[in-house]
Structure formats: C-alpha cells, structure tokens
Short mmCIF file of C-alpha atoms and ligand atoms in Angstrom, two decimals:
data_model
loop_
_atom_site.label_atom_id
_atom_site.label_comp_id
_atom_site.label_asym_id
_atom_site.label_seq_id
_atom_site.Cartn_x
_atom_site.Cartn_y
_atom_site.Cartn_z
CA MET M 1 81.66 103.41 169.93
CA VAL M 2 81.79 106.10 173.12
CA LEU M 3 84.58 104.41 174.62
CA SER M 4 86.59 103.40 171.40
CA LEU M 5 86.49 107.74 170.75
CA ALA M 6 87.68 108.72 174.10
CA PHE M 7 90.08 105.46 173.52
CA VAL M 8 91.39 107.54 170.71
CA SER M 9 91.36 111.06 171.83
CA LEU M 10 93.34 109.82 174.65
CA ALA M 11 95.86 107.48 172.58
CA LEU M 12 96.40 111.29 170.44
CA ALA M 13 96.27 112.77 173.92
CA ALA M 14 99.71 110.15 175.11
CA PHE M 15 101.21 110.78 171.34
CA SER M 16 101.35 114.96 171.64
CA SER M 17 102.72 115.06 174.85
CA ALA M 18 105.22 112.42 173.13
CA HIS M 19 106.76 115.54 171.87
CA GLY M 20 107.51 118.72 172.42
CA ASN M 21 108.17 122.37 170.79
CA ILE M 22 110.13 125.79 171.55
CA ALA M 23 108.18 128.52 173.48
CA THR M 24 110.23 131.47 173.91
CA TYR M 25 113.55 133.40 173.40
CA VAL M 26 114.71 135.31 175.51
CA ILE M 27 116.91 137.72 173.77
CA ASP M 28 119.31 140.79 175.33
CA GLY M 29 116.97 140.60 178.27
CA THR M 30 113.51 140.62 176.16
CA THR M 31 111.30 137.74 175.88
CA TYR M 32 109.66 136.59 173.00
CA PRO M 33 107.01 134.62 172.17
CA ALA M 34 107.90 131.64 169.28
CA TRP M 35 105.13 130.17 167.68
CA ASP M 36 102.25 128.35 169.21
CA PRO M 37 101.63 125.18 167.06
CA TYR M 38 98.70 124.97 168.88
CA GLY M 39 97.08 128.23 169.45
CA PRO M 40 95.29 130.50 166.54
CA ALA M 41 96.50 131.55 163.19
CA SER M 42 97.03 135.16 163.73
CA GLN M 43 99.63 135.36 166.65
CA PRO M 44 101.34 139.02 166.92
CA GLY M 45 104.93 139.42 168.26
CA THR M 46 105.60 135.81 167.32
CA ILE M 47 109.88 135.81 165.87
CA ASN M 48 109.39 132.16 165.15
CA ARG M 49 108.49 130.55 161.72
CA PRO M 50 104.35 128.86 161.69
CA PHE M 51 104.67 125.42 162.34
CA TYR M 52 101.24 123.29 163.36
CA GLN M 53 102.25 120.31 165.23
CA ASN M 54 105.09 119.61 167.81
CA GLY M 55 105.88 116.67 166.11
CA PRO M 56 109.06 115.80 164.41
CA ALA M 57 109.77 117.27 160.89
CA THR M 58 109.28 114.70 158.23
CA PRO M 59 110.15 113.70 156.22
CA PHE M 60 113.98 114.95 157.27
CA GLU M 61 115.68 113.24 154.04
CA SER M 62 114.01 115.83 151.41
CA GLY M 63 111.06 118.21 150.59
CA THR M 64 110.65 121.66 153.34
CA THR M 65 109.23 120.69 155.94
CA ILE M 66 113.12 120.20 157.79
CA ILE M 67 113.90 123.43 156.92
CA CYS M 68 111.63 124.85 159.37
CA ASN M 69 109.13 121.91 160.40
CA GLY M 70 106.32 124.41 159.03
CA ASN M 71 106.22 125.21 155.31
CA ASN M 72 108.47 127.81 155.96
CA LEU M 73 106.15 130.80 156.00
CA PRO M 74 108.10 133.54 157.61
CA ALA M 75 106.98 134.80 161.24
CA ASN M 76 105.07 137.19 162.71
CA ALA M 77 108.00 139.69 164.20
CA SER M 78 112.19 140.00 164.33
CA ALA M 79 114.08 140.70 167.14
CA PRO M 80 116.92 142.83 167.34
CA VAL M 81 120.03 141.36 168.74
CA THR M 82 123.66 142.32 169.23
CA ALA M 83 125.71 140.06 167.70
CA GLY M 84 128.06 138.36 170.19
CA SER M 85 124.85 137.93 172.49
CA THR M 86 123.77 134.36 173.96
CA ILE M 87 119.59 133.60 173.12
CA THR M 88 118.59 131.75 175.69
CA THR M 89 115.52 129.54 173.90
CA LYS M 90 112.79 127.82 176.15
CA TRP M 91 110.71 124.87 175.74
CA ASN M 92 107.84 123.10 176.11
CA TRP M 93 110.08 119.94 176.06
CA ASN M 94 109.34 116.47 178.61
CA SER M 95 109.84 114.38 176.29
CA VAL M 96 113.15 111.10 176.73
CA HIS M 97 114.42 112.08 173.59
CA PRO M 98 118.12 111.54 174.08
CA GLY M 99 120.40 112.92 170.90
CA PRO M 100 122.34 115.91 169.97
CA VAL M 101 121.27 120.35 170.03
CA MET M 102 122.47 121.86 166.77
CA GLY M 103 122.15 125.96 165.75
CA TYR M 104 121.97 127.36 162.56
CA ILE M 105 121.99 131.31 161.15
CA ALA M 106 121.36 131.98 157.48
CA LYS M 107 121.56 135.43 156.04
CA CYS M 108 118.53 136.46 154.92
CA ASN M 109 119.83 139.23 152.31
CA GLY M 110 117.25 141.23 153.10
CA PRO M 111 114.19 141.13 155.13
CA CYS M 112 114.11 137.25 156.33
CA ALA M 113 110.03 138.39 155.79
CA SER M 114 110.53 138.09 152.15
CA PHE M 115 113.32 135.39 151.97
CA THR M 116 112.25 131.76 151.74
CA ALA M 117 115.50 129.84 150.56
CA ASP M 118 116.78 127.08 151.79
CA GLY M 119 119.48 128.32 153.79
CA PRO M 120 122.21 128.24 153.06
CA TRP M 121 123.01 127.77 156.64
CA VAL M 122 126.02 128.03 158.53
CA LYS M 123 125.98 125.55 161.49
CA ILE M 124 127.27 127.69 164.38
CA GLN M 125 127.10 125.72 167.51
CA GLN M 126 126.37 121.90 168.17
CA ASP M 127 126.46 119.98 171.42
CA GLY M 128 125.81 115.97 170.96
CA TYR M 129 127.06 113.24 173.81
CA ASP M 130 129.76 114.62 175.99
CA PRO M 131 130.79 111.65 178.74
CA SER M 132 132.50 114.04 181.02
CA GLN M 133 128.73 115.39 182.05
CA SER M 134 126.79 113.38 184.70
CA THR M 135 124.06 114.27 182.19
CA PRO M 136 125.73 112.75 178.95
CA TRP M 137 123.54 113.75 176.11
CA ALA M 138 122.44 117.44 175.68
CA GLU M 139 118.95 117.00 174.91
CA GLU M 140 118.76 115.04 178.38
CA ARG M 141 120.69 118.40 179.49
CA LEU M 142 118.28 120.67 177.71
CA ARG M 143 115.06 118.25 179.22
CA GLU M 144 116.68 119.18 182.64
CA ALA M 145 117.08 122.85 182.85
CA GLY M 146 113.78 123.44 180.02
CA SER M 147 116.22 125.75 177.74
CA TRP M 148 118.89 126.16 175.81
CA ASP M 149 121.75 128.77 174.70
CA PHE M 150 123.09 129.73 171.77
CA LYS M 151 126.19 132.30 171.39
CA ILE M 152 125.47 133.97 168.05
CA PRO M 153 128.74 135.14 166.60
CA LYS M 154 130.03 138.43 166.91
CA ASP M 155 132.08 138.47 163.64
CA LEU M 156 128.56 138.52 161.86
CA GLU M 157 128.08 141.98 159.32
CA ASP M 158 124.45 143.23 160.35
CA GLY M 159 121.33 142.16 159.00
CA GLU M 160 118.44 139.85 159.11
CA TYR M 161 119.38 136.37 159.78
CA LEU M 162 116.99 133.27 160.41
CA LEU M 163 118.63 131.79 163.59
CA ARG M 164 117.60 127.82 163.42
CA THR M 165 118.01 125.94 166.20
CA GLU M 166 117.43 121.89 166.58
CA ILE M 167 116.61 118.72 168.64
CA LEU M 168 117.36 115.15 167.21
CA GLY M 169 116.17 112.63 168.77
CA LEU M 170 117.57 109.17 168.78
CA HIS M 171 115.35 107.15 170.71
CA ALA M 172 113.96 105.25 167.32
CA ALA M 173 117.12 105.50 165.46
CA SER M 174 117.77 102.46 165.07
CA ASN M 175 115.57 101.83 162.36
CA PRO M 176 116.48 103.90 158.86
CA GLY M 177 114.56 107.05 159.00
CA GLY M 178 113.93 106.47 162.66
CA ALA M 179 115.37 109.92 163.67
CA GLN M 180 112.85 112.41 165.29
CA PHE M 181 114.14 116.08 164.05
CA TYR M 182 112.88 119.11 165.25
CA PRO M 183 114.19 122.49 164.14
CA SER M 184 112.67 126.02 164.92
CA CYS M 185 113.55 128.85 162.81
CA ALA M 186 113.47 132.33 164.24
CA HIS M 187 113.94 135.92 162.67
CA LEU M 188 116.96 137.94 164.06
CA VAL M 189 117.80 141.57 163.26
CA VAL M 190 122.10 141.58 164.23
CA SER M 191 123.48 144.62 164.29
CA GLY M 192 126.76 145.39 165.83
CA GLY M 193 128.79 142.87 164.61
CA SER M 194 132.20 143.06 163.49
CA GLY M 195 131.89 141.77 159.91
CA GLY M 196 133.84 138.83 159.39
CA THR M 197 133.74 136.08 156.40
CA TRP M 198 131.14 133.58 155.77
CA PRO M 199 131.53 130.59 155.56
CA GLU M 200 129.80 127.76 152.73
CA GLY M 201 126.74 127.15 154.20
CA ILE M 202 124.58 123.97 153.20
CA HIS M 203 121.21 123.35 151.93
CA ILE M 204 119.33 121.62 154.90
CA SER M 205 117.00 119.68 152.85
CA GLY M 206 119.10 116.49 151.42
CA ALA M 207 121.34 117.01 154.23
CA TYR M 208 120.34 114.58 156.74
CA GLN M 209 120.14 110.91 155.04
CA ASP M 210 119.01 107.57 156.94
CA SER M 211 122.39 106.40 156.48
CA ASP M 212 124.01 108.93 158.03
CA PRO M 213 126.53 108.73 160.97
CA GLY M 214 124.67 110.18 163.83
CA ILE M 215 121.16 109.72 162.16
CA LEU M 216 121.47 105.70 162.29
CA VAL M 217 122.49 105.24 165.56
CA GLN M 218 122.29 102.36 167.98
CA LEU M 219 122.27 104.68 171.50
CA TRP M 220 122.62 101.67 173.52
CA GLN M 221 126.00 101.57 171.81
CA ILE M 222 127.00 105.26 172.90
CA THR M 223 128.03 105.04 176.53
CA PRO M 224 130.38 106.96 178.52
CA GLN M 225 133.34 103.95 177.89
CA THR M 226 132.35 104.13 173.74
CA PRO M 227 131.19 107.49 172.89
CA ASN M 228 131.77 107.72 169.88
CA TYR M 229 128.62 109.87 169.02
CA THR M 230 129.31 111.85 165.42
CA ILE M 231 126.42 115.05 164.89
CA PRO M 232 125.13 115.26 161.69
CA GLY M 233 124.91 118.37 159.31
CA LYS M 234 127.14 117.93 156.17
CA SER M 235 126.26 118.42 152.63
CA HIS M 236 125.52 115.36 150.58
CA SER M 237 126.25 118.53 147.53
CA LEU M 238 129.87 119.90 148.27
CA SER M 239 132.28 117.74 147.59
CA PRO M 240 133.59 115.74 148.91
CA PHE M 241 130.97 115.87 151.57
CA ARG M 242 131.71 118.03 154.12
CA TYR M 243 129.44 119.84 157.09
CA ALA M 244 128.24 122.45 156.61
CA ASN M 245 130.86 124.88 157.86
CA LEU M 246 134.64 124.76 159.38
CA ILE M 247 133.46 124.56 163.32
CA LEU M 248 134.88 120.87 163.16
CA GLY M 249 137.77 119.94 162.85
CA GLY M 250 138.61 123.14 160.69
CA PRO M 251 139.94 126.45 161.71
CA VAL M 252 136.58 128.82 163.32
CA LEU M 253 136.18 131.52 161.22
CA LEU M 254 132.64 132.30 163.10
CA THR M 255 133.14 132.42 166.80
C1 NAG E 301 101.44 140.40 162.06
O1 NAG E 301 100.71 139.96 162.88
C2 NAG E 301 99.62 141.10 162.45
C3 NAG E 301 98.30 141.00 163.48
O2 NAG E 301 97.50 140.06 162.72
C4 NAG E 301 99.17 141.95 161.70
O3 NAG E 301 98.38 142.87 161.55
C5 NAG E 301 100.43 141.88 160.67
O4 NAG E 301 100.37 142.38 159.32
C6 NAG E 301 101.97 140.63 160.88
N1 NAG E 301 102.87 141.24 160.36
C7 NAG E 301 103.92 139.86 160.09
C8 NAG E 301 104.96 140.79 159.62
O5 NAG E 301 103.25 139.32 159.56
C1 NAG E 302 131.09 102.57 169.13
O1 NAG E 302 132.03 102.23 169.35
C2 NAG E 302 131.60 100.84 169.39
C3 NAG E 302 132.92 99.86 170.93
O2 NAG E 302 133.78 100.21 169.76
C4 NAG E 302 130.91 100.07 168.14
O3 NAG E 302 130.66 98.83 169.02
C5 NAG E 302 130.08 100.76 167.37
O4 NAG E 302 130.32 100.48 166.39
C6 NAG E 302 130.94 102.11 167.63
N1 NAG E 302 129.49 103.04 166.87
C7 NAG E 302 129.99 104.19 166.19
C8 NAG E 302 129.08 104.96 165.13
O5 NAG E 302 130.83 104.47 165.33
CU1 CU E 303 108.54 113.12 170.58
#
C-alpha cells in the first residue's frame, strides 16, 4: 500500500513536470508575476488570469477552458504597456512539446476586470516551423531561451486588452484530439497607440478542431526538407473558413 502510494505520487510528479506554464511578463522594464497554478487562492499583483494546473487546456474543441486555460476569471492586476513595445514572457517550461507559439489580443471594451467574453481575438503573432533556423520549431526555441517575445501592435487604440499567448505541443498530435494547447491571458492597459483599424477577430472556443491542418499532425513528417506546417487559428464560423485576421497572406492592418 505504502509502495503503491509512493508510486502514484511519483507518477503524478512526473506527469505535472511534463508540462509547464508562463511565469512572468517583462513589460516596459517592469517584471510582473503571471499566476502560480499551485500557489495560494489569492495572488496580489498577478496580471495573468488564474489557471489551476500546468497541463494543456482541455477540451480544446469547445467550451471555455481553451480561452484562458482556467475559468476565464479576471486577473488581480493589469500592466501598463506602450503600444509598439515588446513584451517578454518567461516560462517554467522544460517539456519537449514541439510546435508553434502564437499571440492574440482582445479588446476589453472597458476594464478587463469585467470582461469575460471570448474575444473576438485577433492574432498578432505566430511562429511555427522555420527550417532556416538551427532550432526550427518555435516551441524548441522558447524552451532553450526560457522566454518568448510578443510585440504589441503600435496601431492599437488606447484602452484595456487581453494578451493571449499560446504554445501548441504537437508531440501527441498524430491522433485526433492529441494536440496540447497551453494558453495564458494577461491584462494590459495600452497607451500611446495610433489607433488603426481593428481587424475582424475570432472566437477561440470552436476555432480549433481535431482534424484541422496544424492540429492533426504527423510531427515526424515535418523536416527541413518538407517544412510544410500550417499554424492553426481560424474561425469555423466566418465564411469562408478564415484566419483570425489578415496577418496571414493578406494586408497587415496591425504592425
Ligand atoms: C487583488 O488581490 C488583493 C489581495 O487579495 C485583493 O484585495 C484585491 O481586491 C484584488 N484585486 C483584484 C482586482 O482582483
Ligand atoms: C508535407 O509534405 C510531405 C512530403 O511531401 C507529405 O508527406 C505530408 O503529407 C505533407 N504534410 C502536410 C501537412 O501537408
Ligand atoms: Cu506536457
């Protein structure tokens, strides 16, 4: 009995260490704590929406967990950021989960503390498989560096926004539903922007489906010789089936 309990807790420890989470944000020279999924119920000063485990958000095909990997409750605090700044996210992340890294933003239309809608989200950044780099997968470069940079568009109207950063692990993506999404949402108060056009966004709930390109993936087939990986993030409700915004293949409205 004692032995099997010890075995179970070892197995659980191995399981949780096989994942990871965002730890801090460096924004205009200030470091803000994200959220500790194994910390106390109240975490003053954290700018990330709470999440309660460091595993992937499941289910990813529907429901609200995929939005911010928790129950989408507000963060304790917000961070001021100048439009056009680069935010450095730092991660507790040693898992071997090759795949893309993506960034989205949503307008809170007022304080993010009272915003619980599912976007609409606009994708501001994505990196997938880049065969010109010695470490081609974005997730592998994030893992090596322990960090990843996200550039906040300078064309934003001043106001409060959610930044949704996401690692997609494809290590088990050869089976339908095996892809692992690790989203995190932070509260930002943006100022100094030039107020460009806001592109049409998507709802995250429903945007990712089991058999989508980039989600059902035979990882071994993606090599420097065949680097044909499609980063997901489309809307199934927009007609025709379209990406979150125009950064993919169309004019770039937000730079
Ligand atoms: C942040 O946490 C502190 C301490 O628990 C609490 O008093 C405060 O109301 C919280 N603020 C928000 C916006 O959640
Ligand atoms: C990528 O290219 C390889 C080789 O042509 C092919 O076998 C594979 O199915 C392609 N993958 C995708 C997702 O298109
Ligand atoms: Cu994992």
